PDB file of C-alpha atoms in Angstrom:
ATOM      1  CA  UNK A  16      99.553  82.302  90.562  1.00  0.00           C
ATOM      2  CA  UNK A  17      97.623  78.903  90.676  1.00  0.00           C
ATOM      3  CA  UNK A  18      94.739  78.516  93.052  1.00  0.00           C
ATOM      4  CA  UNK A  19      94.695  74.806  93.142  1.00  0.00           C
ATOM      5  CA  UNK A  20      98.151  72.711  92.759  1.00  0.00           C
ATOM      6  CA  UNK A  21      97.927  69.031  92.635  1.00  0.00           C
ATOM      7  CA  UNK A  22     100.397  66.503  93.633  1.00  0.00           C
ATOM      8  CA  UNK A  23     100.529  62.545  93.360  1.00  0.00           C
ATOM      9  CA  UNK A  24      99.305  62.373  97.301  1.00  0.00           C
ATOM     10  CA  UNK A  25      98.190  66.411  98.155  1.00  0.00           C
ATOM     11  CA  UNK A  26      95.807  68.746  96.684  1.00  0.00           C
ATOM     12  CA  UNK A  27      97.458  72.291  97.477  1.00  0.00           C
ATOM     13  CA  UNK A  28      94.681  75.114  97.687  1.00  0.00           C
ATOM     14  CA  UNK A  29      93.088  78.311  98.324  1.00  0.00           C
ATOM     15  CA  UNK A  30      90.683  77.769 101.431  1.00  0.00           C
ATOM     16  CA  UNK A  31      87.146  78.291 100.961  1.00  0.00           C
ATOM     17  CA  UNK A  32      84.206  78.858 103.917  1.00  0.00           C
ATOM     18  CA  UNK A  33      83.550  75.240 103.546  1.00  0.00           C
ATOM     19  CA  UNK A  34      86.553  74.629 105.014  1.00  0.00           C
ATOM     20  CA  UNK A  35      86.595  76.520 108.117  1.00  0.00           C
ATOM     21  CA  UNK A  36      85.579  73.489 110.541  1.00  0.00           C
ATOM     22  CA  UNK A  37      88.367  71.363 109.281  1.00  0.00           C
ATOM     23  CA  UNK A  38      90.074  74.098 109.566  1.00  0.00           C
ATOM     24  CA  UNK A  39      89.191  74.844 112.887  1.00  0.00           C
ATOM     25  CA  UNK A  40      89.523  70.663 114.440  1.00  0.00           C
ATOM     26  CA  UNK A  41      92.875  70.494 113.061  1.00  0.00           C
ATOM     27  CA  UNK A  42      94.364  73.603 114.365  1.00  0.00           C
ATOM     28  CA  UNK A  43      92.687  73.158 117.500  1.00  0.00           C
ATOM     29  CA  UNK A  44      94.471  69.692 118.234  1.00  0.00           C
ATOM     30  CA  UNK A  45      97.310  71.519 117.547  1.00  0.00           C
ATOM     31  CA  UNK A  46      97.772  74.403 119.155  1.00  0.00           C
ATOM     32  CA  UNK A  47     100.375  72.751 121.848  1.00  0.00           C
ATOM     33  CA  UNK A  48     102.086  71.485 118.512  1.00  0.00           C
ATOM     34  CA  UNK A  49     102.429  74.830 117.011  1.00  0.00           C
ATOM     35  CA  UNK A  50     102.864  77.551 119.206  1.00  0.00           C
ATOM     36  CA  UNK A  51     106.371  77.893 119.739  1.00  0.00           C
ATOM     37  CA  UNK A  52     107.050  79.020 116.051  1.00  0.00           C
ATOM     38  CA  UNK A  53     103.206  79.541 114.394  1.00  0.00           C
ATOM     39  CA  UNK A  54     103.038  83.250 115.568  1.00  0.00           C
ATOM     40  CA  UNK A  55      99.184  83.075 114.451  1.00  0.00           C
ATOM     41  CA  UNK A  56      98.691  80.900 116.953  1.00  0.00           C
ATOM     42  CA  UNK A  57      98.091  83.675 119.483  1.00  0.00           C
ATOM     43  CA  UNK A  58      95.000  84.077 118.150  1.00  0.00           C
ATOM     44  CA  UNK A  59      93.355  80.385 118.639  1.00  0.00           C
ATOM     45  CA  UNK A  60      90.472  79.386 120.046  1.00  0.00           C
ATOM     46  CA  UNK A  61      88.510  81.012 116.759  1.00  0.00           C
ATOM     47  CA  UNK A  62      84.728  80.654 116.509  1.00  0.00           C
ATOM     48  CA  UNK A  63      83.516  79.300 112.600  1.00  0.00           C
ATOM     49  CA  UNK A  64      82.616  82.435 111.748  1.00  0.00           C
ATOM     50  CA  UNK A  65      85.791  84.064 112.494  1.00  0.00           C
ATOM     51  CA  UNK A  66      87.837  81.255 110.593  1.00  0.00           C
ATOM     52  CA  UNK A  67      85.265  82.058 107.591  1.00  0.00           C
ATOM     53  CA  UNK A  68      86.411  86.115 107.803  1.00  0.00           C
ATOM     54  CA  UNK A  69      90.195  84.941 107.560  1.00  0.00           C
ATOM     55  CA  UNK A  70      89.685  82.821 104.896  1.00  0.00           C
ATOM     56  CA  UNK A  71      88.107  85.830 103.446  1.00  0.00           C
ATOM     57  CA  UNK A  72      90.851  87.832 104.732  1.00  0.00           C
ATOM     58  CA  UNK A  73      93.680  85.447 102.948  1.00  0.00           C
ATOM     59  CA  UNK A  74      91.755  85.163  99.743  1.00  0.00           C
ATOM     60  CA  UNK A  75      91.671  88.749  99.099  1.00  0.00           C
ATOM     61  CA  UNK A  76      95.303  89.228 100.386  1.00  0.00           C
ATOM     62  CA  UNK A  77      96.043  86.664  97.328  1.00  0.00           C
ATOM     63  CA  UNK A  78      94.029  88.203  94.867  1.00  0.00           C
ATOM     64  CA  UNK A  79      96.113  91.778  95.995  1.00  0.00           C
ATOM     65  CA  UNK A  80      99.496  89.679  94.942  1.00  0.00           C
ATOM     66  CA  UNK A  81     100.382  90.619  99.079  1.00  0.00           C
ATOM     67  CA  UNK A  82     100.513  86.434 100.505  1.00  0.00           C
ATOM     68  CA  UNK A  83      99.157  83.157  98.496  1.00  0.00           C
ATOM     69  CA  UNK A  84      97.902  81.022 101.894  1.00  0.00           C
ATOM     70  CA  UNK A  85      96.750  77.335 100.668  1.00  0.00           C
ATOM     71  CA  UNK A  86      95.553  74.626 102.572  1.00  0.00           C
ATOM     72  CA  UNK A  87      97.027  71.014 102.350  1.00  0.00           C
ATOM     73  CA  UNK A  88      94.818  68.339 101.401  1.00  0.00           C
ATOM     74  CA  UNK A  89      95.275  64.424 100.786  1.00  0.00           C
ATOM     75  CA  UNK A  90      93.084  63.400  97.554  1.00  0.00           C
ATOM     76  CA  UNK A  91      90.893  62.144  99.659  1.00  0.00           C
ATOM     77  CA  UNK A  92      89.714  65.922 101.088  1.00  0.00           C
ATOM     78  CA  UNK A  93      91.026  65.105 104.083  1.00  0.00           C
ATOM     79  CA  UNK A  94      92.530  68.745 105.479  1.00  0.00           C
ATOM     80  CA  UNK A  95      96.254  68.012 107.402  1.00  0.00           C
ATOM     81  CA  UNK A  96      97.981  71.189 106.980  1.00  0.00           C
ATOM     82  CA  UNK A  97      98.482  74.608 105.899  1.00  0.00           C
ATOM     83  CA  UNK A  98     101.023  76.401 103.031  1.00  0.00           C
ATOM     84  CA  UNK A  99     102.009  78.508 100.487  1.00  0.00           C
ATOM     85  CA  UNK A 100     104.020  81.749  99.814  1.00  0.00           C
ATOM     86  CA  UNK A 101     104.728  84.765 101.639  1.00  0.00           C
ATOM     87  CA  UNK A 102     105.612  88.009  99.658  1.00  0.00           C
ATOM     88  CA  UNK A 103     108.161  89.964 101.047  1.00  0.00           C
ATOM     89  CA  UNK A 104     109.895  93.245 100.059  1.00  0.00           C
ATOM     90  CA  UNK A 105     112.084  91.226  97.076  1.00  0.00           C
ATOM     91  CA  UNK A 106     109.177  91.053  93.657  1.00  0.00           C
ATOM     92  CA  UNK A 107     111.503  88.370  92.186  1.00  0.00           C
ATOM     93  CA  UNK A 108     111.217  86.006  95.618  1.00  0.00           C
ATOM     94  CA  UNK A 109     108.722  83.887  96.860  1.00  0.00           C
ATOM     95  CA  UNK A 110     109.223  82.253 100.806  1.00  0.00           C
ATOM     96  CA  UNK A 111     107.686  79.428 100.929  1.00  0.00           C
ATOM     97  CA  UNK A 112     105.969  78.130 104.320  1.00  0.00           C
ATOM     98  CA  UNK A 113     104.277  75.276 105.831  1.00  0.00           C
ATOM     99  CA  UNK A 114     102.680  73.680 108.973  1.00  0.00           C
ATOM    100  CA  UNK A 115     101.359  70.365 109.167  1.00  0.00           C
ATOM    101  CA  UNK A 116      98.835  67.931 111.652  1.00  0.00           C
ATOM    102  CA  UNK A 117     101.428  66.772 114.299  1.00  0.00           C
ATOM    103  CA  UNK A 118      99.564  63.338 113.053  1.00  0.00           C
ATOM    104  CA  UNK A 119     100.637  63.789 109.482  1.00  0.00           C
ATOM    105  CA  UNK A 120     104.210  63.982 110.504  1.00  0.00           C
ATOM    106  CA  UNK A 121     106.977  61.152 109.070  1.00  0.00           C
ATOM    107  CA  UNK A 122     105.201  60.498 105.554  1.00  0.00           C
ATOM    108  CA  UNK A 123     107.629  63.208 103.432  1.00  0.00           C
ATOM    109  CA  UNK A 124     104.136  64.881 102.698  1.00  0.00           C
ATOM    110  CA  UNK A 125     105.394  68.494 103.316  1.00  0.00           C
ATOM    111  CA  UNK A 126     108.401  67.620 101.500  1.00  0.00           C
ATOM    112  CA  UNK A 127     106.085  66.541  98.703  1.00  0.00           C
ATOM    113  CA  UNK A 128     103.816  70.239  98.882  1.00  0.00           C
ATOM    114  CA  UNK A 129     107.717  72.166  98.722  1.00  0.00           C
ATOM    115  CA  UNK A 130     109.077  70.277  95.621  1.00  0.00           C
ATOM    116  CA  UNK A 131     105.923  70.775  94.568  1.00  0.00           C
ATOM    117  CA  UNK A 132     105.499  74.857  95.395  1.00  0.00           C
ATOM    118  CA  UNK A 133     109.407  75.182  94.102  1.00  0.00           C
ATOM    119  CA  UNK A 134     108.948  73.831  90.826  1.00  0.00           C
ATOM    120  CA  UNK A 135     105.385  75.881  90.715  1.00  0.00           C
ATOM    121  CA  UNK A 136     107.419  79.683  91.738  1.00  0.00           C
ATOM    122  CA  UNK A 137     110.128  79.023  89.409  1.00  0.00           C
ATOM    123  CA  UNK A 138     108.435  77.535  86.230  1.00  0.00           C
ATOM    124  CA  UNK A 139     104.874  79.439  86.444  1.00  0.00           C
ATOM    125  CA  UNK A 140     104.793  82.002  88.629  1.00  0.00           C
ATOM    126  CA  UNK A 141     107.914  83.912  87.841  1.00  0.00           C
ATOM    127  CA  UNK A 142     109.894  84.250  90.928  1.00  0.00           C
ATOM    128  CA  UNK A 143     113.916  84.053  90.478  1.00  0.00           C
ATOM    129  CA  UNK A 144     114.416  82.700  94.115  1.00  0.00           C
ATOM    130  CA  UNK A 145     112.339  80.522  96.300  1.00  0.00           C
ATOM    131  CA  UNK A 146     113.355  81.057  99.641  1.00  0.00           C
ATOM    132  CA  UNK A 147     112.608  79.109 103.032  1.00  0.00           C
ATOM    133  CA  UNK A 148     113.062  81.131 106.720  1.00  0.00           C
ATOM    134  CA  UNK A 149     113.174  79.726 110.103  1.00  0.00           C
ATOM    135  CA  UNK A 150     113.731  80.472 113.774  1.00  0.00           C
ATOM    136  CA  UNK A 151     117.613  78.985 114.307  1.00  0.00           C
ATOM    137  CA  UNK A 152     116.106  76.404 116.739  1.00  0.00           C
ATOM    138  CA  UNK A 153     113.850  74.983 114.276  1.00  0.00           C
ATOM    139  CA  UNK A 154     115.180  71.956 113.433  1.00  0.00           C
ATOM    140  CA  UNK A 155     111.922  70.076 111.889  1.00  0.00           C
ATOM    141  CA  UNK A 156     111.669  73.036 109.370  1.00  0.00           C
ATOM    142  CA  UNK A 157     115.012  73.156 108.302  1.00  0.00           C
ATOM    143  CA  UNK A 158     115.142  69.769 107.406  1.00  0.00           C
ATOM    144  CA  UNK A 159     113.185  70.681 104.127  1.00  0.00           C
ATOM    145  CA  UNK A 160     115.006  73.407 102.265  1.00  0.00           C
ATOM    146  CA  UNK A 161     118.341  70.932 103.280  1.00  0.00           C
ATOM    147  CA  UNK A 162     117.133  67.788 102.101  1.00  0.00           C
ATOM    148  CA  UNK A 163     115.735  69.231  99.185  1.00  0.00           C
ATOM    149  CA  UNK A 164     119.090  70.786  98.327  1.00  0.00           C
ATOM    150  CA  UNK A 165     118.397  74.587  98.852  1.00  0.00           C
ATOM    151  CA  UNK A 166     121.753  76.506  99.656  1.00  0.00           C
ATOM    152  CA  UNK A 167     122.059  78.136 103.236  1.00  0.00           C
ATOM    153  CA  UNK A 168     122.670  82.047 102.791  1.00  0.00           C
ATOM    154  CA  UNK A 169     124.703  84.276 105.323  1.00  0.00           C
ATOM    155  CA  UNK A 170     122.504  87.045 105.281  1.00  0.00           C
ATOM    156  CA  UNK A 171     119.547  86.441 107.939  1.00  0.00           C
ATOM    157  CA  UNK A 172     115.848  86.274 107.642  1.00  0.00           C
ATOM    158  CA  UNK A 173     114.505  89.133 109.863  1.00  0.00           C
ATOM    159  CA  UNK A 174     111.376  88.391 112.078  1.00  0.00           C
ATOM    160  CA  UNK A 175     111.269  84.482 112.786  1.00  0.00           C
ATOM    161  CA  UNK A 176     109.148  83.801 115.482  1.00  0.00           C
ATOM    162  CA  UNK A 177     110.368  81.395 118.682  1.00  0.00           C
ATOM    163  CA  UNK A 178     108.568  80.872 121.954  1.00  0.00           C
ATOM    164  CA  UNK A 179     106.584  84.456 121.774  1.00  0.00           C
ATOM    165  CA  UNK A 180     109.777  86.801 120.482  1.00  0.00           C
ATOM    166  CA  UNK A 181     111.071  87.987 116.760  1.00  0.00           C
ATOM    167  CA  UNK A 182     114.487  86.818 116.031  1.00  0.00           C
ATOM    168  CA  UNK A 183     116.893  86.843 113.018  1.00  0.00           C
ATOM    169  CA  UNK A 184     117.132  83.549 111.460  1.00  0.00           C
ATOM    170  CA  UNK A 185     118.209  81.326 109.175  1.00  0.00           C
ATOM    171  CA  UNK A 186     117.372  81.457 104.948  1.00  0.00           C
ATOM    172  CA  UNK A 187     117.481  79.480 102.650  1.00  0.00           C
ATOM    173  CA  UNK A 188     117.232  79.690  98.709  1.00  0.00           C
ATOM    174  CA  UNK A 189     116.629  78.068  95.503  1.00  0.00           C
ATOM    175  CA  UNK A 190     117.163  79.380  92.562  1.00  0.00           C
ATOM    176  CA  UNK A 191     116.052  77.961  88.540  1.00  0.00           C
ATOM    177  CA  UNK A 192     119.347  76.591  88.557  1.00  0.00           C
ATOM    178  CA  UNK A 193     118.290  73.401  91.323  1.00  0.00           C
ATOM    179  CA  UNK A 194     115.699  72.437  89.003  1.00  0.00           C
ATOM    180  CA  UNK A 195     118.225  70.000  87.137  1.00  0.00           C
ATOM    181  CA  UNK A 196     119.488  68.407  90.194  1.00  0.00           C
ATOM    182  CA  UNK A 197     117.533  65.993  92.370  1.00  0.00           C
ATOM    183  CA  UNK A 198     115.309  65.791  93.622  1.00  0.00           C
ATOM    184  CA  UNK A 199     113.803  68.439  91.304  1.00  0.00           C
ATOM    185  CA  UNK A 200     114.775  66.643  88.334  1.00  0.00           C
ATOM    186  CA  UNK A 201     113.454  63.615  88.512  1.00  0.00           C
ATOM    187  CA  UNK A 202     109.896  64.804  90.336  1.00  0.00           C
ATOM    188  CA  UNK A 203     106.708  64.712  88.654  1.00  0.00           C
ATOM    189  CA  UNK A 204     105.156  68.148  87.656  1.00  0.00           C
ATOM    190  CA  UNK A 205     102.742  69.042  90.173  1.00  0.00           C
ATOM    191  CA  UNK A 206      99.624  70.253  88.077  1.00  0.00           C
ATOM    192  CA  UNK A 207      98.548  73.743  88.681  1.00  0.00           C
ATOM    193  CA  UNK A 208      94.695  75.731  87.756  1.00  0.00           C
ATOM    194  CA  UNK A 209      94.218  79.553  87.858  1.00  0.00           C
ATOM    195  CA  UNK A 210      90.833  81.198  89.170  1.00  0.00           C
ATOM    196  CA  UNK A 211      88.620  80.376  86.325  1.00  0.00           C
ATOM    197  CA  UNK A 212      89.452  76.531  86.278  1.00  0.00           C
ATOM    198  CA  UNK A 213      91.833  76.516  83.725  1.00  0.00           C
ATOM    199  CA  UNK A 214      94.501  74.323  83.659  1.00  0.00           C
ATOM    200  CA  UNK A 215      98.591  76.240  83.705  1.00  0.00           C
ATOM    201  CA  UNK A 216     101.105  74.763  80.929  1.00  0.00           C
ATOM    202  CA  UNK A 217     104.273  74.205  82.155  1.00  0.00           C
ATOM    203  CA  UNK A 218     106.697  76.169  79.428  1.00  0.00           C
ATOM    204  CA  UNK A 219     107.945  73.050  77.381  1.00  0.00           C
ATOM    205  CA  UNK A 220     104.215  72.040  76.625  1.00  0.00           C
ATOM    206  CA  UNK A 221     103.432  75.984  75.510  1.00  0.00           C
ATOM    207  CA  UNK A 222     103.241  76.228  71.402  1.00  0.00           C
ATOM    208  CA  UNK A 223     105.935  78.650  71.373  1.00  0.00           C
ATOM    209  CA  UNK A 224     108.124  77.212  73.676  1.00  0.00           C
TER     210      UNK A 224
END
C-alpha cells in the first residue's frame, strides 16, 4: 500500500506530526461543514497534541493493514482535505472515502484523489472491488462514484452516519473491469511510493509483465 500518491494537482499522503496544525485550522473551519455525515467530528475541538496521538493512532492502524487514512494536499503543501481507504470485513475490497475544505469545493479535486485511489486499489494494491458508501441523503458524495461510472449495488452499506444516527446506505463499486472505460482510461497514472521512498511500478512497466 503506497504512503504517498501523487496526482497532476494533489499529493495524497500519510499524515505526519508536522501536520497536525493544518490539520487542526482546517477541520476547525469546518466543523459546521462536516458534522452531519463526518461521525469523527464528535470529537472536535482537539488540542495539537491530541491531533499528533491520532496521527499516531492512524499511522499504526495502516501499518496493521486495519484503515490507510491520507491527507489531501495541493503541490503546493497546502492541506484541503482528508482520504483514503477503509478496510472492512471483505480482504479483496477497499472503500474508499473523502472529506474536503468546504473552500476547496467546485474544482473536481476529490474527483481527481478517487480516480486517482481507484486506479491505485486495483492496479497496486490488490483489491478486486473499490467500493464507495454513503448516508442516502448524501447527495455531494454520491456524485463521485456516479460520475466516475461506479455501478450502484442493491445490497446496502451498513453503518452510514447522518445527523448523529447509523443508517443503511447506499454502495457503490468498481471493479478492474471500469479501468478501460472513461474516465479511467484516458487518466494519467497517479504515481505511488511505499515506506522506504521507493517508487511502485504500475504492472505494464514491471520486467515480467
Amino acid at each position: 500500500m503506497p504512503h504517498r500518491v501523487e496526482t497532476e494537482r494533489l499529493v495524497l499522503r500519510r499524515y505526519t506530526h508536522a501536520d497536525a496544525e493544518a490539520l487542526g485550522e482546517v477541520t476547525t473551519r469546518n466543523v459546521d461543514h462536516l458534522r452531519r455525515y463526518m461521525e469523527w467530528i464528535q470529537f472536535e475541538p482537539q488540542s495539537i497534541e491530541q491531533r499528533r496521538a491520532l496521527i499516531d493512532t492512524l499511522n499504526s492502524q495502516a501499518d496493521a493493514g486495519e484503515d490507510y487514512t491520507l491527507g489531501m494536499f495541493l503541490h503546493s503543501g497546502e492541506f484541503i482535505g482528508g482520504t483514503g481507504y477503509h478496510v472492512r470485513a471483505h480482504p479483496d475490497r477497499l472503500e474508499l472515502g473523502y472529506w474536503i475544505d468546504r473552500a476547496q469545493e467546485g474544482r473536481g479535486l476529490v474527483t481527481e484523489a478517487a480516480v486517482a485511489l481507484t486506479l491505485v486499489a486495483l492496479n497496486l494494491a490488490g483489491a478486486d472491488i473499490v467500493d464507495v458508501a454513503h448516508a442516502p441523503s448524501n447527495e455531494r458524495s454520491a456524485s463521485i462514484p456516479r460520475r466516475l461510472g461506479f455501478v450502484r449495488q442493491e445490497a446496502v452499506a451498513h453503518g452510514c452516519f447522518d445527523d448523529g444516527q447509523m443508517h443503511d446506505g447506499v454502495m457503490w463499486w468498481a471493479t478492474r473491469d471500469h479501468l478501460t472505460q472513461e474516465p479511467f482510461a484516458a487518466a494519467p497514472r497517479p504515481r505511488a511510493w511505499g515506506a522506504d521512498g521507493t517508487e511502485f511500478a504500475w504492472p505494464a512497466e514491471r520486467a515480467d509483465a
